[in-house]
Coordinates of C-alpha atoms in Angstrom, one line a residue:
M1 CA 0.0 0.0 -0.1
T2 CA 1.2 3.4 -0.8
K3 CA 1.8 5.6 2.2
V4 CA 0.2 9.1 2.8
Q5 CA 1.2 11.4 5.7
L6 CA -1.1 14.2 6.7
V7 CA 0.5 16.8 9.0
N8 CA -1.5 19.0 11.4
L9 CA 0.5 22.2 11.9
V10 CA -0.4 24.2 15.1
A11 CA 0.3 27.7 16.1
S12 CA 2.5 28.8 19.0
K13 CA 1.3 27.6 22.4
E14 CA 2.1 31.1 23.8
D15 CA -0.3 32.6 21.3
F16 CA -3.4 30.3 21.7
L17 CA -5.3 28.5 24.6
D18 CA -3.5 25.4 25.7
D19 CA -6.1 22.8 24.6
R20 CA -4.3 19.7 23.2
W21 CA -7.2 17.3 23.2
P22 CA -9.3 17.8 20.0
V23 CA -8.7 15.2 17.6
P24 CA -7.6 16.5 14.0
L25 CA -10.8 15.8 12.3
N26 CA -9.9 18.1 9.5
L27 CA -7.2 15.3 8.6
L28 CA -9.2 12.2 9.8
W29 CA -11.9 13.0 7.3
P30 CA -9.7 12.9 4.1
G31 CA -7.3 10.3 5.8
T32 CA -10.3 7.8 6.3
Y33 CA -11.5 8.3 2.8
L34 CA -8.0 7.4 1.4
K35 CA -7.9 4.5 3.6
E36 CA -11.0 3.1 2.1
F37 CA -9.2 3.1 -1.2
G38 CA -6.4 1.2 0.1
Y39 CA -3.9 3.7 1.2
D40 CA -1.7 3.6 4.2
V41 CA -2.4 6.8 6.2
E42 CA -0.4 8.3 9.1
I43 CA -1.6 11.4 10.9
L44 CA 1.3 13.5 12.2
D45 CA -0.4 15.9 14.8
T46 CA 1.9 18.6 16.2
N47 CA -0.7 19.2 19.0
I48 CA 0.5 15.8 20.2
I49 CA 4.1 15.4 19.0
S50 CA 6.8 18.0 18.4
L51 CA 7.2 19.7 15.1
Q52 CA 10.7 18.1 14.9
E53 CA 9.3 14.7 15.6
A54 CA 6.9 15.1 12.9
I55 CA 9.5 16.2 10.4
D56 CA 11.8 13.3 11.5
K57 CA 8.9 10.9 10.7
I58 CA 8.1 12.1 7.2
D59 CA 9.0 9.1 4.7
A60 CA 5.9 9.0 2.5
P61 CA 5.7 9.6 -1.3
M62 CA 2.8 12.2 -0.6
V63 CA 2.7 14.6 2.4
G64 CA -0.3 16.8 3.0
I65 CA 0.0 19.8 5.2
S66 CA -2.9 21.7 6.8
F67 CA -2.4 25.4 6.5
Y68 CA -3.7 28.0 8.7
A69 CA -2.8 31.9 8.5
T70 CA -1.7 31.4 12.2
S71 CA 0.6 28.5 11.6
A72 CA 2.1 30.0 8.1
Y73 CA 5.5 30.5 9.6
L74 CA 5.9 26.7 9.9
L75 CA 4.6 25.8 6.5
D76 CA 7.8 26.5 4.6
K77 CA 10.0 24.5 7.1
V78 CA 7.8 21.4 6.7
A79 CA 7.3 21.7 3.1
R80 CA 11.0 22.1 2.3
E81 CA 11.8 19.0 4.6
A82 CA 9.0 16.8 2.9
K83 CA 10.2 17.9 -0.6
D84 CA 14.0 17.2 0.3
K85 CA 12.8 13.7 1.1
G86 CA 11.3 13.3 -2.3
A87 CA 7.6 13.7 -1.4
T88 CA 4.9 15.4 -3.5
V89 CA 3.7 18.2 -1.2
V90 CA 0.2 19.2 -1.1
V91 CA -1.3 22.0 1.1
G92 CA -4.9 22.3 2.3
G93 CA -6.9 23.8 5.1
Q94 CA -8.7 27.0 6.1
A95 CA -6.2 29.5 4.5
A96 CA -5.2 27.4 1.5
T97 CA -8.2 28.2 -0.7
P98 CA -8.0 32.1 -0.5
L99 CA -4.2 32.0 -0.7
A100 CA -3.7 29.2 -3.3
R101 CA -2.2 31.6 -5.7
Q102 CA 0.3 33.2 -3.3
I103 CA 1.3 29.8 -1.9
L104 CA 2.1 28.3 -5.3
T105 CA 3.9 31.6 -6.6
G106 CA 5.9 31.9 -3.4
S107 CA 7.1 28.2 -2.7
T108 CA 8.4 25.8 -5.2
D109 CA 8.4 23.2 -2.5
I110 CA 4.8 22.9 -2.7
D111 CA 3.3 21.0 -5.7
A112 CA -0.5 21.5 -5.3
V113 CA -3.2 23.3 -3.1
V114 CA -6.4 21.6 -2.2
L115 CA -9.3 24.0 -2.4
G116 CA -12.1 23.2 -0.2
D117 CA -13.1 19.6 0.2
G118 CA -10.0 17.4 0.2
E119 CA -11.3 13.9 0.1
R120 CA -11.6 13.2 -3.6
A121 CA -8.7 15.8 -4.5
L122 CA -6.2 13.9 -2.4
L123 CA -7.4 10.5 -3.8
N124 CA -7.0 11.8 -7.4
I125 CA -3.5 13.3 -6.7
M126 CA -2.4 10.0 -5.1
K127 CA -3.4 8.2 -8.2
K128 CA -1.2 10.5 -10.1
V129 CA 1.7 9.9 -7.6
D130 CA 1.2 6.2 -8.0
G131 CA 1.5 6.6 -11.7
G132 CA 4.6 8.6 -11.5
S133 CA 3.0 11.8 -12.8
G134 CA 2.9 15.4 -11.5
D135 CA 0.3 16.5 -13.9
F136 CA -2.8 17.5 -12.0
A137 CA -4.7 18.9 -14.9
G138 CA -8.4 18.5 -14.5
I139 CA -8.5 17.4 -10.9
P140 CA -11.4 19.1 -9.1
N141 CA -10.6 21.1 -6.2
V142 CA -6.9 21.4 -6.9
A143 CA -4.7 24.4 -7.9
Y144 CA -1.1 23.7 -9.4
R145 CA 1.6 25.2 -11.4
N146 CA 1.9 24.9 -15.1
G147 CA 5.0 26.5 -16.1
E148 CA 4.7 30.2 -15.1
D149 CA 0.7 29.9 -14.7
I150 CA -1.3 29.0 -11.6
V151 CA -4.2 26.7 -13.0
F152 CA -7.3 26.2 -10.8
G153 CA -9.3 23.0 -11.2
P154 CA -13.1 23.1 -11.2
S155 CA -14.9 23.3 -7.8
V156 CA -16.8 20.4 -6.7
L157 CA -18.8 19.8 -3.5
M158 CA -18.7 16.4 -1.7
D159 CA -21.9 15.0 -0.6
L160 CA -21.2 14.6 3.1
T161 CA -23.7 11.7 3.5
S162 CA -21.3 9.7 1.0
L163 CA -18.4 10.0 3.3
P164 CA -17.3 7.2 5.9
M165 CA -17.4 7.9 9.6
P166 CA -14.0 9.3 10.5
D167 CA -11.5 6.5 11.6
R168 CA -10.1 7.4 15.0
T169 CA -7.8 4.5 14.8
L170 CA -5.8 5.7 11.9
K171 CA -2.0 5.4 12.5
G172 CA -0.8 8.4 14.7
I173 CA -4.2 8.6 16.5
D174 CA -4.1 7.6 20.0
M175 CA -7.5 8.3 21.2
E176 CA -6.8 7.6 25.0
R177 CA -4.0 10.2 24.8
Y178 CA -6.4 12.7 23.4
I179 CA -9.0 11.9 26.0
S180 CA -6.6 12.3 28.9
N181 CA -5.4 15.5 27.4
F182 CA -8.8 16.9 28.1
A183 CA -8.4 16.7 31.7
D184 CA -4.8 18.2 31.5
T185 CA -5.2 21.0 28.9
N186 CA -9.0 21.8 28.7
T187 CA -9.6 25.5 29.3
D188 CA -13.4 25.3 29.3
R189 CA -15.4 25.1 32.6
C190 CA -16.8 21.7 31.6
R191 CA -16.7 19.2 34.3
Q192 CA -13.4 17.6 34.6
D193 CA -14.6 14.0 35.3
V194 CA -15.8 13.4 31.9
R195 CA -14.3 11.5 29.0
A196 CA -14.6 14.1 26.2
T197 CA -13.9 14.5 22.4
N198 CA -14.9 16.4 19.5
A199 CA -16.8 15.6 16.3
Y200 CA -18.8 17.5 13.6
M201 CA -21.7 16.6 11.3
K202 CA -22.0 19.6 9.4
K203 CA -19.8 22.0 7.2
G204 CA -20.7 25.7 6.7
C205 CA -23.4 28.0 7.6
P206 CA -26.7 28.8 6.0
R207 CA -26.1 32.6 6.4
R208 CA -22.6 32.3 4.8
I209 CA -23.7 32.6 1.0
D210 CA -22.3 35.0 -1.6
D211 CA -19.9 36.5 1.1
R212 CA -22.9 37.3 3.3
G213 CA -22.8 36.3 6.9
C214 CA -20.4 37.4 9.8
S215 CA -17.7 39.8 8.6
F216 CA -14.7 38.0 10.3
C217 CA -15.8 34.5 9.1
A218 CA -13.1 33.1 7.0
R219 CA -14.9 29.7 6.2
V220 CA -14.5 28.4 2.9
D221 CA -18.0 26.8 2.6
R222 CA -20.9 28.8 1.2
G223 CA -24.2 27.6 2.6
L224 CA -24.7 24.5 4.8
R225 CA -24.0 20.8 4.2
E226 CA -24.6 18.1 6.6
K227 CA -24.4 14.4 7.3
S228 CA -27.8 12.5 8.0
A229 CA -29.1 12.3 11.5
L230 CA -28.8 8.6 11.3
Q231 CA -25.0 9.0 10.6
A232 CA -24.8 11.4 13.5
Y233 CA -26.5 8.9 15.8
E234 CA -24.3 6.1 14.7
E235 CA -21.2 8.2 15.2
Y236 CA -22.1 9.4 18.7
K237 CA -23.1 6.1 19.6
Y238 CA -19.8 4.6 18.4
L239 CA -17.7 7.1 20.3
N240 CA -19.8 6.3 23.5
R241 CA -19.5 2.4 22.9
E242 CA -15.8 2.2 21.7
F243 CA -14.0 4.9 23.8
D244 CA -16.5 5.3 26.7
I245 CA -17.0 8.8 25.6
N246 CA -19.6 10.5 27.5
Y247 CA -19.1 14.4 26.6
I248 CA -19.0 15.5 22.9
Y249 CA -18.0 18.9 21.7
D250 CA -19.8 19.0 18.2
D251 CA -17.9 21.8 16.4
S252 CA -20.5 22.0 13.6
D253 CA -21.6 25.6 13.1
S254 CA -25.5 25.8 12.9
W255 CA -25.9 22.3 14.7
V256 CA -29.3 23.8 15.9
G257 CA -31.6 23.2 13.1
K258 CA -35.2 22.1 13.7
P259 CA -35.6 19.3 11.0
W260 CA -32.3 17.9 11.5
M261 CA -32.7 17.7 15.3
R262 CA -36.1 16.4 15.0
S263 CA -34.8 13.5 12.9
L264 CA -32.1 12.9 15.5
L265 CA -34.7 12.9 18.3
D266 CA -37.0 10.5 16.5
L267 CA -33.9 8.1 16.4
Y268 CA -33.4 8.5 20.1
N269 CA -37.0 7.5 20.4
R270 CA -36.8 4.5 18.2
F271 CA -33.3 3.2 19.1
G272 CA -32.8 4.6 22.6
S273 CA -31.1 7.7 24.0
L274 CA -27.4 8.1 24.1
D275 CA -25.5 8.3 27.3
V276 CA -23.6 11.4 26.2
K277 CA -23.9 15.1 26.8
F278 CA -23.1 17.6 24.1
R279 CA -21.7 21.2 23.9
V280 CA -22.8 22.5 20.3
Y281 CA -22.8 25.8 18.5
A282 CA -25.9 27.8 17.8
D283 CA -26.9 31.1 16.1
V284 CA -29.0 33.5 18.3
R285 CA -31.6 33.5 15.7
D286 CA -31.9 29.7 15.9
I287 CA -32.6 29.6 19.7
N288 CA -36.3 29.5 20.4
R289 CA -38.4 27.6 22.9
E290 CA -39.0 24.5 20.6
N291 CA -35.4 24.3 19.5
A292 CA -34.2 24.6 23.1
E293 CA -36.5 21.8 24.4
M294 CA -35.2 19.6 21.7
M295 CA -31.7 20.4 22.4
R296 CA -32.3 19.5 26.1
E297 CA -33.9 16.1 25.1
L298 CA -31.0 15.4 23.0
G299 CA -28.6 15.7 25.8
V300 CA -27.3 19.3 24.9
D301 CA -25.4 20.5 28.1
A302 CA -24.1 23.8 27.0
V303 CA -24.4 26.1 23.8
L304 CA -21.6 28.3 22.3
V305 CA -23.3 31.4 20.9
G306 CA -21.7 34.0 18.9
I307 CA -22.9 37.2 20.2
E308 CA -20.0 39.2 19.0
S309 CA -21.3 42.8 20.0
G310 CA -23.7 44.6 22.1
D311 CA -24.0 47.4 19.7
E312 CA -26.7 46.8 17.2
S313 CA -25.2 49.1 14.6
V314 CA -22.0 47.3 14.8
L315 CA -23.6 44.0 14.3
R316 CA -25.6 45.3 11.2
F317 CA -22.3 46.5 9.7
N318 CA -20.8 43.2 10.2
G319 CA -23.3 40.8 8.8
K320 CA -25.1 39.9 11.9
P321 CA -28.3 41.9 12.3
M322 CA -29.6 40.8 15.8
T323 CA -31.2 43.0 18.3
K324 CA -30.1 43.1 22.0
E325 CA -33.7 42.2 22.7
R326 CA -33.4 38.9 20.8
I327 CA -30.0 38.1 22.2
V328 CA -31.4 38.5 25.9
K329 CA -34.6 36.4 24.8
A330 CA -32.4 33.6 23.8
A331 CA -30.3 33.7 27.0
K332 CA -33.7 33.5 29.0
I333 CA -34.8 30.7 26.9
L334 CA -31.5 28.7 27.6
G335 CA -31.9 29.6 31.3
E336 CA -35.5 28.4 31.5
V337 CA -34.7 25.0 29.9
G338 CA -31.4 24.4 31.9
I339 CA -28.8 24.7 29.3
K340 CA -25.6 26.5 30.1
L341 CA -24.5 29.4 28.0
C342 CA -20.9 29.7 26.4
D343 CA -21.1 33.4 25.0
A344 CA -18.5 34.7 22.5
Y345 CA -17.7 38.2 21.6
V346 CA -15.4 39.8 19.0
L347 CA -13.9 43.2 19.9
G348 CA -12.5 45.3 16.9
L349 CA -15.5 44.8 14.4
I350 CA -16.0 47.1 11.6
G351 CA -17.1 50.4 12.9
E352 CA -16.1 49.7 16.5
S353 CA -15.6 52.4 18.9
K354 CA -14.8 52.5 22.7
K355 CA -18.4 53.3 23.3
S356 CA -19.6 50.2 21.3
I357 CA -17.3 48.1 23.4
E358 CA -18.7 49.5 26.5
R359 CA -22.2 48.5 25.3
T360 CA -20.8 44.9 24.6
I361 CA -19.5 44.5 28.1
S362 CA -23.0 45.8 29.5
L363 CA -24.8 43.4 27.6
A364 CA -22.6 40.5 28.6
K365 CA -23.2 41.4 32.3
Q366 CA -26.9 41.6 31.6
I367 CA -27.3 38.2 30.0
E368 CA -25.5 36.6 32.8
N369 CA -28.6 37.2 34.9
Y370 CA -30.7 35.0 32.8
C371 CA -28.8 31.8 32.4
E372 CA -26.0 29.8 33.8
R373 CA -22.8 30.8 32.0
Q374 CA -20.1 28.0 31.5
I375 CA -17.5 30.2 29.9
A376 CA -17.2 33.5 28.0
Y377 CA -14.8 34.0 25.1
W378 CA -13.5 37.5 24.7
N379 CA -11.6 37.8 21.3
V380 CA -9.7 40.7 19.6
I381 CA -10.5 40.6 15.9
M382 CA -8.4 38.3 13.7
P383 CA -8.7 39.4 10.0
L384 CA -8.2 36.1 8.2
P385 CA -7.7 35.6 4.4
G386 CA -10.9 34.7 3.0
S387 CA -13.1 36.5 5.3
P388 CA -15.3 39.7 4.1
I389 CA -13.0 41.9 6.4
W390 CA -9.9 40.6 4.6
N391 CA -11.6 41.2 1.1
N392 CA -12.4 44.8 2.2
M393 CA -8.9 45.2 3.3
M394 CA -7.7 44.1 -0.1
K395 CA -9.7 47.0 -1.6
V396 CA -7.4 49.3 0.0
P397 CA -4.6 49.9 -2.4
S398 CA -1.9 50.3 0.2
L399 CA -3.1 47.2 2.0
Y400 CA -3.4 45.2 -1.2
E401 CA 0.2 46.2 -2.1
K402 CA 1.5 45.2 1.4
Y403 CA -0.3 41.7 1.7
G404 CA -2.0 40.9 -1.6
S405 CA 1.0 38.7 -2.8
Q406 CA 1.9 37.0 0.6
Y407 CA 0.8 33.9 2.2
N408 CA 3.1 34.1 5.2
I409 CA 1.4 37.1 6.9
D410 CA 2.0 38.6 10.2
I411 CA -1.4 38.4 11.8
E412 CA -0.5 41.1 14.4
E413 CA 0.7 43.5 11.8
V414 CA -2.4 42.9 9.8
R415 CA -4.7 43.5 12.8
R416 CA -3.0 46.7 13.5
D417 CA -3.5 47.9 9.9
Y418 CA -7.1 46.8 9.9
L419 CA -8.0 48.6 13.1
H420 CA -6.4 51.8 11.8
H421 CA -8.5 51.7 8.6
F422 CA -11.8 50.2 9.7
C423 CA -12.3 51.1 13.3
N424 CA -12.6 54.3 15.5
L425 CA -10.4 53.3 18.4
G426 CA -7.6 55.7 18.0
K427 CA -3.9 55.0 17.4
D428 CA -3.8 52.9 20.5
G429 CA -6.7 50.7 19.4
D430 CA -4.8 47.4 19.4
H431 CA -3.3 47.9 22.8
Y432 CA -6.7 49.1 24.2
L433 CA -8.4 45.9 22.8
T434 CA -5.8 43.6 24.2
N435 CA -6.0 45.2 27.6
I436 CA -9.8 45.0 27.6
C437 CA -9.7 41.3 26.6
N438 CA -7.0 40.4 29.2
H439 CA -9.0 41.9 31.8
L440 CA -12.3 40.2 30.9
Q441 CA -10.3 36.8 30.4
S442 CA -8.5 36.9 33.7
S443 CA -11.7 37.7 35.7
Q444 CA -13.0 34.3 34.9
K445 CA -9.7 32.5 35.0
I446 CA -9.2 32.0 31.3
P447 CA -5.4 31.8 30.7
L448 CA -4.3 35.0 28.9
R449 CA -3.5 34.6 25.1
K450 CA -3.5 36.8 22.1
Y451 CA -6.2 34.6 20.4
I452 CA -9.0 32.5 22.0
R453 CA -10.7 30.9 19.3

């Protein structure tokens, strides 16, 4: 069997929260798909092993590397080491699609970039590698060099219901190590006596269409795709049965959808409830009495809600037209049904001012009166490639000249430039936001980091 290695690059531990327990599902999904076609897949997760250990292990004819804007400084090093060992080097991940041209122009160590869904793209690349060919012409969801040109293959979306359950026994995945890391590194206020892991059943967001939706959202998907409720039920049950998991963080955005939850609840009624609690994501606009009661019946213990701001004009400017009244109502509903709130805020949105931040802090204090809070996340804006904010920055000639051809960007510098052009916080805006977030985080014993989520 031809070997494939998939490398999960993570950013500096000093910059991000120390959670080292989530399984790298972004690699398990395509890795499982490749395994189904007979390939020997190994995951090299630098959340678990050191960067040098991952590099030392590289010995496959094809190496895929996950790429995030926050780990760009590591990408060149790993790609060069893999290329020196004779590998075909492919890059994918959150930042790969919007920066594909820059990546392929800037690094000759990288042979191709996966755009969006990677399962079938990697399979087709592997078929070329097996045949001794570096010609990726016609492969959907792949960008590559052809002489001096950068060629983009056609875009094709995977039907998520056609994908197998992610194989958590792939080489390099030690579930017990991830589970034990939850107790040691989890920064959420979830009970520490649980056996927890992560999963996701959906990709995208129904409000993220044609660049609409949240201004800071850098997701590649437009619209929402989901696995069936039966697939979700079977995967949750498998995790409970095989690994004794009793708490699942389902990272699907828009997990809260009435038809899908109703189907899942029907399965509970037919085949039995699961001995599992969940933390899920929800949009304020999807939290109503009926949905909240279904969540409770399904075992939802906590809901992470992106509130972002307490200033209604800032919310409108940033693609989230919610009223404070609606936000408070959602908090009251969660409190009444006994579901804990994880509320998240982004400081430094388009049009932000010190007055609007005061309104956000005031709203956060208000909603704490209506439901039990598990944790609150206070984030300073992170302008990421692919987000509407980034696209707006690229319309400013000086910013396009500075960042438009790069992929190894300095997020701190980008943020300072963004705040100068798009907010009303004065010349000390970045310092002001950092101090506000540090105070708010430390007050609830969240470790101080530059970035929270």
